[in-house]
């Protein structure tokens, strides 16, 4: 099988398209023929060696894959060859106290597929059968590969880590990003009024098409003041944040009394400062969110089947042009998702 392997970290890193032996599943594993795999910021962090976890090369990146099962290993009873599946990329043990109660995103023995194990920028991937989620009828591989990582991250943030009530004000940062584009749609479906941000005209237009009621220019220093103006000085009930750094500091000035900030990323900085006085006087919350549970994946795919959550696909590349896809995402000239079809 063909696989794209990262052989040296860098910006850009060095990739090689290699011919590797076909995979055979171990006990409780399945081998999936990958049909589409989304590209994510996580892949860029792997490329440049910028993750706070030990990395070994060569490594096949890719963590947002969909395809069909080609072989099921010993002890796998609920899957057979030909089944169409999405793959949950934060691998979980299924046995620790958190997995036992369905909180796989808190697993004590978690591993990241495409980072600590070879991922989906390859014709085949071998994974524990417990991380497979069945694709609903009518959901194609591209849709799954464009939604199941960032989309289910947003699903976890908005329906598990926090709750959204009809009429709430929700601020979804970066409305053209994977998490932001899903957060706008999910918040709207839950009856919220949505404000979003974007750094270019095209990104703001996309956020508006996805249902945001107001979209602000994030390159202007006064966008937090605009949020306060739109909400009649009240502020928003919930901020869906994934940037970190100065943006995390700014969103607290947009937050209503009793409001929450839920965050799942820190591209712009991992050590923001927080003024605790307004934070506790206004009884606000800062909530961490990491990955997703299996239930969030299933919900994301069901919403996609029902037309409540639409993928935003910018461009699809063949495996041989994967390095170009990485460059495009790094250049931030992307509206929605970049996919690779191995
Ligand atoms: Zn576990």
GROMACS .gro file of C-alpha atoms and ligand atoms in nm:
model
  343
    1UNK     CA    1   0.000   0.000   0.000
    2UNK     CA    2   0.104   0.360  -0.053
    3UNK     CA    3   0.161   0.580   0.252
    4UNK     CA    4   0.277   0.937   0.295
    5UNK     CA    5   0.545   0.942   0.562
    6UNK     CA    6   0.696   1.234   0.745
    7UNK     CA    7   1.071   1.159   0.759
    8UNK     CA    8   1.206   1.489   0.897
    9UNK     CA    9   1.041   1.764   1.103
   10UNK     CA   10   1.049   2.118   0.970
   11UNK     CA   11   0.850   2.404   0.830
   12UNK     CA   12   0.796   2.258   0.576
   13UNK     CA   13   0.888   1.909   0.689
   14UNK     CA   14   1.018   1.640   0.454
   15UNK     CA   15   0.764   1.385   0.329
   16UNK     CA   16   0.811   1.068   0.123
   17UNK     CA   17   0.543   0.871  -0.059
   18UNK     CA   18   0.641   0.512   0.020
   19UNK     CA   19   0.529   0.162  -0.078
   20UNK     CA   20   0.470  -0.033   0.243
   21UNK     CA   21   0.345  -0.389   0.299
   22UNK     CA   22  -0.033  -0.429   0.325
   23UNK     CA   23  -0.153  -0.431   0.686
   24UNK     CA   24  -0.295  -0.729   0.872
   25UNK     CA   25  -0.517  -0.666   1.173
   26UNK     CA   26  -0.402  -0.778   1.520
   27UNK     CA   27  -0.648  -0.919   1.775
   28UNK     CA   28  -0.942  -0.679   1.835
   29UNK     CA   29  -0.822  -0.464   1.542
   30UNK     CA   30  -0.955  -0.382   1.198
   31UNK     CA   31  -0.779  -0.266   0.882
   32UNK     CA   32  -0.960   0.015   0.702
   33UNK     CA   33  -0.914   0.108   0.334
   34UNK     CA   34  -0.892   0.486   0.371
   35UNK     CA   35  -1.107   0.672   0.115
   36UNK     CA   36  -1.072   1.026   0.251
   37UNK     CA   37  -0.879   1.193   0.532
   38UNK     CA   38  -0.909   1.551   0.651
   39UNK     CA   39  -0.604   1.770   0.710
   40UNK     CA   40  -0.586   1.942   1.048
   41UNK     CA   41  -0.370   2.181   1.243
   42UNK     CA   42  -0.261   1.877   1.442
   43UNK     CA   43  -0.088   1.748   1.126
   44UNK     CA   44   0.103   2.078   1.096
   45UNK     CA   45   0.213   2.053   1.459
   46UNK     CA   46   0.340   1.701   1.387
   47UNK     CA   47   0.514   1.827   1.072
   48UNK     CA   48   0.706   2.096   1.259
   49UNK     CA   49   0.765   1.884   1.570
   50UNK     CA   50   0.569   2.131   1.782
   51UNK     CA   51   0.370   1.896   2.005
   52UNK     CA   52   0.442   1.857   2.376
   53UNK     CA   53   0.455   1.477   2.342
   54UNK     CA   54   0.743   1.250   2.230
   55UNK     CA   55   0.738   1.193   1.852
   56UNK     CA   56   0.908   0.920   1.648
   57UNK     CA   57   0.975   0.927   1.274
   58UNK     CA   58   0.897   0.812   1.015
   59UNK     CA   59   0.528   0.865   1.083
   60UNK     CA   60   0.221   0.856   0.860
   61UNK     CA   61   0.008   1.157   0.963
   62UNK     CA   62  -0.369   1.189   0.920
   63UNK     CA   63  -0.628   1.174   1.195
   64UNK     CA   64  -0.969   1.238   1.033
   65UNK     CA   65  -1.034   0.936   0.815
   66UNK     CA   66  -1.324   0.750   0.665
   67UNK     CA   67  -1.325   0.434   0.455
   68UNK     CA   68  -1.435   0.075   0.446
   69UNK     CA   69  -1.318  -0.225   0.645
   70UNK     CA   70  -1.101  -0.469   0.449
   71UNK     CA   71  -1.017  -0.712   0.729
   72UNK     CA   72  -1.128  -0.769   1.088
   73UNK     CA   73  -0.890  -0.932   1.337
   74UNK     CA   74  -0.941  -1.210   1.588
   75UNK     CA   75  -1.216  -1.136   1.840
   76UNK     CA   76  -1.386  -0.866   1.629
   77UNK     CA   77  -1.750  -0.967   1.598
   78UNK     CA   78  -1.943  -0.649   1.520
   79UNK     CA   79  -1.765  -0.549   1.198
   80UNK     CA   80  -1.711  -0.716   0.864
   81UNK     CA   81  -1.534  -0.641   0.538
   82UNK     CA   82  -1.713  -0.372   0.338
   83UNK     CA   83  -1.862  -0.186   0.638
   84UNK     CA   84  -1.834   0.191   0.590
   85UNK     CA   85  -1.676   0.358   0.891
   86UNK     CA   86  -1.535   0.676   1.040
   87UNK     CA   87  -1.239   0.640   1.274
   88UNK     CA   88  -1.223   0.806   1.617
   89UNK     CA   89  -0.868   0.941   1.620
   90UNK     CA   90  -0.817   0.990   1.991
   91UNK     CA   91  -0.762   0.623   2.064
   92UNK     CA   92  -0.891   0.511   2.404
   93UNK     CA   93  -0.837   0.200   2.614
   94UNK     CA   94  -1.201   0.112   2.681
   95UNK     CA   95  -1.109  -0.006   3.031
   96UNK     CA   96  -1.012   0.287   3.258
   97UNK     CA   97  -1.264   0.458   3.489
   98UNK     CA   98  -1.331   0.736   3.234
   99UNK     CA   99  -1.384   0.502   2.937
  100UNK     CA  100  -1.615   0.293   3.156
  101UNK     CA  101  -1.852   0.587   3.185
  102UNK     CA  102  -1.835   0.691   2.817
  103UNK     CA  103  -1.586   0.975   2.871
  104UNK     CA  104  -1.328   0.838   2.626
  105UNK     CA  105  -1.182   1.186   2.574
  106UNK     CA  106  -1.054   1.164   2.935
  107UNK     CA  107  -0.893   0.821   2.884
  108UNK     CA  108  -0.588   0.759   3.105
  109UNK     CA  109  -0.420   0.561   2.827
  110UNK     CA  110  -0.517   0.774   2.526
  111UNK     CA  111  -0.309   0.789   2.209
  112UNK     CA  112  -0.340   1.014   1.904
  113UNK     CA  113  -0.380   0.837   1.573
  114UNK     CA  114  -0.158   0.995   1.310
  115UNK     CA  115   0.077   1.123   1.583
  116UNK     CA  116   0.170   0.832   1.810
  117UNK     CA  117   0.049   0.565   1.564
  118UNK     CA  118   0.042   0.568   1.185
  119UNK     CA  119  -0.267   0.748   1.054
  120UNK     CA  120  -0.480   0.800   0.749
  121UNK     CA  121  -0.264   0.959   0.480
  122UNK     CA  122  -0.220   0.605   0.349
  123UNK     CA  123  -0.428   0.354   0.158
  124UNK     CA  124  -0.472   0.148   0.475
  125UNK     CA  125  -0.478   0.205   0.848
  126UNK     CA  126  -0.497  -0.049   1.133
  127UNK     CA  127  -0.695   0.056   1.440
  128UNK     CA  128  -0.857  -0.100   1.748
  129UNK     CA  129  -1.212  -0.197   1.647
  130UNK     CA  130  -1.355  -0.004   1.944
  131UNK     CA  131  -1.269   0.330   1.776
  132UNK     CA  132  -1.479   0.264   1.466
  133UNK     CA  133  -1.808   0.447   1.416
  134UNK     CA  134  -2.051   0.330   1.148
  135UNK     CA  135  -2.122   0.581   0.870
  136UNK     CA  136  -2.497   0.645   0.844
  137UNK     CA  137  -2.658   0.576   0.507
  138UNK     CA  138  -2.624   0.882   0.284
  139UNK     CA  139  -2.311   1.020   0.452
  140UNK     CA  140  -2.024   0.989   0.206
  141UNK     CA  141  -1.653   0.951   0.287
  142UNK     CA  142  -1.566   1.314   0.207
  143UNK     CA  143  -1.840   1.447   0.435
  144UNK     CA  144  -1.720   1.225   0.718
  145UNK     CA  145  -1.354   1.319   0.666
  146UNK     CA  146  -1.447   1.687   0.665
  147UNK     CA  147  -1.656   1.675   0.984
  148UNK     CA  148  -1.554   1.404   1.225
  149UNK     CA  149  -1.253   1.570   1.385
  150UNK     CA  150  -1.321   1.942   1.407
  151UNK     CA  151  -1.699   1.893   1.381
  152UNK     CA  152  -1.713   1.642   1.662
  153UNK     CA  153  -1.476   1.860   1.865
  154UNK     CA  154  -1.734   2.139   1.835
  155UNK     CA  155  -2.014   1.891   1.915
  156UNK     CA  156  -1.828   1.791   2.233
  157UNK     CA  157  -1.775   2.157   2.329
  158UNK     CA  158  -2.137   2.266   2.271
  159UNK     CA  159  -2.339   1.963   2.382
  160UNK     CA  160  -2.118   1.787   2.637
  161UNK     CA  161  -1.875   2.028   2.803
  162UNK     CA  162  -2.136   2.310   2.799
  163UNK     CA  163  -2.506   2.349   2.724
  164UNK     CA  164  -2.667   2.601   2.491
  165UNK     CA  165  -3.024   2.722   2.549
  166UNK     CA  166  -3.253   2.877   2.288
  167UNK     CA  167  -3.198   3.254   2.284
  168UNK     CA  168  -2.843   3.237   2.424
  169UNK     CA  169  -2.576   3.454   2.268
  170UNK     CA  170  -2.284   3.244   2.140
  171UNK     CA  171  -1.955   3.385   2.011
  172UNK     CA  172  -1.784   3.135   1.777
  173UNK     CA  173  -1.426   3.244   1.713
  174UNK     CA  174  -1.289   3.190   1.361
  175UNK     CA  175  -1.606   3.106   1.171
  176UNK     CA  176  -1.422   2.972   0.864
  177UNK     CA  177  -1.212   2.725   1.065
  178UNK     CA  178  -1.306   2.361   1.114
  179UNK     CA  179  -1.421   2.407   1.475
  180UNK     CA  180  -1.570   2.752   1.412
  181UNK     CA  181  -1.772   2.651   1.106
  182UNK     CA  182  -1.925   2.358   1.294
  183UNK     CA  183  -1.979   2.563   1.611
  184UNK     CA  184  -2.185   2.822   1.419
  185UNK     CA  185  -2.411   2.551   1.274
  186UNK     CA  186  -2.452   2.359   1.601
  187UNK     CA  187  -2.525   2.673   1.805
  188UNK     CA  188  -2.785   2.786   1.550
  189UNK     CA  189  -2.953   2.445   1.553
  190UNK     CA  190  -2.974   2.472   1.933
  191UNK     CA  191  -3.156   2.804   1.897
  192UNK     CA  192  -2.873   3.043   1.986
  193UNK     CA  193  -2.798   3.381   1.834
  194UNK     CA  194  -2.447   3.360   1.691
  195UNK     CA  195  -2.168   3.612   1.652
  196UNK     CA  196  -1.852   3.501   1.472
  197UNK     CA  197  -1.520   3.643   1.355
  198UNK     CA  198  -1.305   3.620   1.043
  199UNK     CA  199  -0.981   3.776   0.920
  200UNK     CA  200  -1.079   3.814   0.552
  201UNK     CA  201  -1.389   3.912   0.355
  202UNK     CA  202  -1.418   3.557   0.216
  203UNK     CA  203  -1.397   3.399   0.563
  204UNK     CA  204  -1.659   3.638   0.703
  205UNK     CA  205  -1.890   3.568   0.407
  206UNK     CA  206  -1.858   3.194   0.475
  207UNK     CA  207  -1.943   3.241   0.845
  208UNK     CA  208  -2.251   3.433   0.740
  209UNK     CA  209  -2.356   3.164   0.492
  210UNK     CA  210  -2.326   2.906   0.771
  211UNK     CA  211  -2.579   3.100   0.976
  212UNK     CA  212  -2.392   3.352   1.192
  213UNK     CA  213  -2.616   3.651   1.271
  214UNK     CA  214  -2.320   3.890   1.298
  215UNK     CA  215  -1.963   3.846   1.171
  216UNK     CA  216  -1.682   4.074   1.287
  217UNK     CA  217  -1.342   4.156   1.137
  218UNK     CA  218  -1.088   3.995   1.371
  219UNK     CA  219  -0.805   4.208   1.231
  220UNK     CA  220  -0.963   4.520   1.388
  221UNK     CA  221  -0.872   4.587   1.751
  222UNK     CA  222  -1.226   4.695   1.837
  223UNK     CA  223  -1.408   4.369   1.759
  224UNK     CA  224  -1.465   4.285   2.130
  225UNK     CA  225  -1.629   4.628   2.171
  226UNK     CA  226  -1.855   4.541   1.875
  227UNK     CA  227  -1.963   4.223   2.055
  228UNK     CA  228  -2.065   4.429   2.358
  229UNK     CA  229  -2.250   4.675   2.135
  230UNK     CA  230  -2.441   4.398   1.951
  231UNK     CA  231  -2.550   4.240   2.280
  232UNK     CA  232  -2.658   4.573   2.433
  233UNK     CA  233  -2.351   4.587   2.663
  234UNK     CA  234  -2.456   4.255   2.815
  235UNK     CA  235  -2.199   4.024   2.655
  236UNK     CA  236  -2.240   3.667   2.531
  237UNK     CA  237  -2.339   3.359   2.730
  238UNK     CA  238  -2.085   3.130   2.569
  239UNK     CA  239  -1.761   3.172   2.377
  240UNK     CA  240  -1.634   2.881   2.166
  241UNK     CA  241  -1.260   2.944   2.154
  242UNK     CA  242  -0.975   2.749   1.995
  243UNK     CA  243  -0.701   3.006   1.934
  244UNK     CA  244  -0.561   3.087   2.279
  245UNK     CA  245  -0.307   3.360   2.351
  246UNK     CA  246  -0.435   3.718   2.326
  247UNK     CA  247  -0.768   3.602   2.181
  248UNK     CA  248  -0.847   3.409   2.498
  249UNK     CA  249  -0.776   3.726   2.699
  250UNK     CA  250  -0.999   3.934   2.466
  251UNK     CA  251  -1.299   3.702   2.478
  252UNK     CA  252  -1.337   3.754   2.854
  253UNK     CA  253  -1.421   4.119   2.778
  254UNK     CA  254  -1.709   3.989   2.560
  255UNK     CA  255  -1.851   3.756   2.825
  256UNK     CA  256  -2.175   3.814   3.016
  257UNK     CA  257  -2.212   3.764   3.390
  258UNK     CA  258  -2.241   3.393   3.456
  259UNK     CA  259  -2.104   3.318   3.107
  260UNK     CA  260  -1.861   3.047   2.999
  261UNK     CA  261  -1.561   3.025   2.772
  262UNK     CA  262  -1.500   2.676   2.636
  263UNK     CA  263  -1.161   2.625   2.473
  264UNK     CA  264  -0.993   2.344   2.281
  265UNK     CA  265  -0.677   2.496   2.134
  266UNK     CA  266  -0.385   2.732   2.178
  267UNK     CA  267  -0.234   2.802   1.836
  268UNK     CA  268  -0.171   3.166   1.933
  269UNK     CA  269  -0.020   3.090   2.274
  270UNK     CA  270  -0.053   2.847   2.563
  271UNK     CA  271   0.004   3.087   2.855
  272UNK     CA  272  -0.248   3.373   2.841
  273UNK     CA  273  -0.305   3.592   3.148
  274UNK     CA  274  -0.642   3.613   3.320
  275UNK     CA  275  -0.758   3.894   3.549
  276UNK     CA  276  -0.922   3.698   3.831
  277UNK     CA  277  -1.117   3.992   3.981
  278UNK     CA  278  -1.382   4.030   3.705
  279UNK     CA  279  -1.365   3.654   3.651
  280UNK     CA  280  -1.495   3.564   3.998
  281UNK     CA  281  -1.706   3.875   4.054
  282UNK     CA  282  -1.899   3.794   3.734
  283UNK     CA  283  -1.901   3.422   3.824
  284UNK     CA  284  -1.768   3.314   3.487
  285UNK     CA  285  -1.629   2.979   3.381
  286UNK     CA  286  -1.331   2.870   3.174
  287UNK     CA  287  -1.386   2.515   3.051
  288UNK     CA  288  -1.128   2.293   2.885
  289UNK     CA  289  -1.236   2.059   2.606
  290UNK     CA  290  -1.025   1.789   2.446
  291UNK     CA  291  -1.114   1.569   2.154
  292UNK     CA  292  -1.447   1.396   2.166
  293UNK     CA  293  -1.631   1.096   2.296
  294UNK     CA  294  -1.757   0.821   2.071
  295UNK     CA  295  -2.109   0.956   2.130
  296UNK     CA  296  -2.002   1.297   1.990
  297UNK     CA  297  -1.874   1.128   1.671
  298UNK     CA  298  -2.200   0.940   1.629
  299UNK     CA  299  -2.404   1.257   1.690
  300UNK     CA  300  -2.195   1.453   1.439
  301UNK     CA  301  -2.254   1.193   1.168
  302UNK     CA  302  -2.628   1.176   1.247
  303UNK     CA  303  -2.655   1.555   1.222
  304UNK     CA  304  -2.473   1.535   0.887
  305UNK     CA  305  -2.719   1.269   0.765
  306UNK     CA  306  -3.011   1.490   0.873
  307UNK     CA  307  -2.865   1.795   0.695
  308UNK     CA  308  -2.824   1.988   1.022
  309UNK     CA  309  -2.444   2.000   0.992
  310UNK     CA  310  -2.285   2.059   0.654
  311UNK     CA  311  -1.919   2.006   0.572
  312UNK     CA  312  -1.726   2.294   0.421
  313UNK     CA  313  -1.474   2.147   0.179
  314UNK     CA  314  -1.219   2.382   0.026
  315UNK     CA  315  -1.018   2.139  -0.186
  316UNK     CA  316  -0.944   1.769  -0.231
  317UNK     CA  317  -0.591   1.647  -0.308
  318UNK     CA  318  -0.464   1.303  -0.417
  319UNK     CA  319  -0.211   1.140  -0.182
  320UNK     CA  320   0.075   1.226  -0.418
  321UNK     CA  321   0.010   1.599  -0.367
  322UNK     CA  322  -0.025   1.583   0.009
  323UNK     CA  323   0.276   1.808   0.072
  324UNK     CA  324   0.098   2.078  -0.131
  325UNK     CA  325  -0.209   2.033   0.087
  326UNK     CA  326   0.003   2.088   0.399
  327UNK     CA  327   0.145   2.408   0.245
  328UNK     CA  328  -0.203   2.533   0.164
  329UNK     CA  329  -0.328   2.484   0.521
  330UNK     CA  330  -0.012   2.642   0.660
  331UNK     CA  331  -0.063   2.944   0.434
  332UNK     CA  332  -0.408   2.997   0.596
  333UNK     CA  333  -0.563   3.048   0.253
  334UNK     CA  334  -0.820   2.782   0.335
  335UNK     CA  335  -1.197   2.810   0.364
  336UNK     CA  336  -1.317   2.508   0.557
  337UNK     CA  337  -1.145   2.174   0.510
  338UNK     CA  338  -0.868   2.037   0.293
  339UNK     CA  339  -0.907   1.663   0.224
  340UNK     CA  340  -0.668   1.401   0.094
  341UNK     CA  341  -0.800   1.098  -0.096
  342UNK     CA  342  -0.546   0.812  -0.072
  343LIG    ZN1  343  -0.948   0.460   2.891
   0.00000   0.00000   0.00000
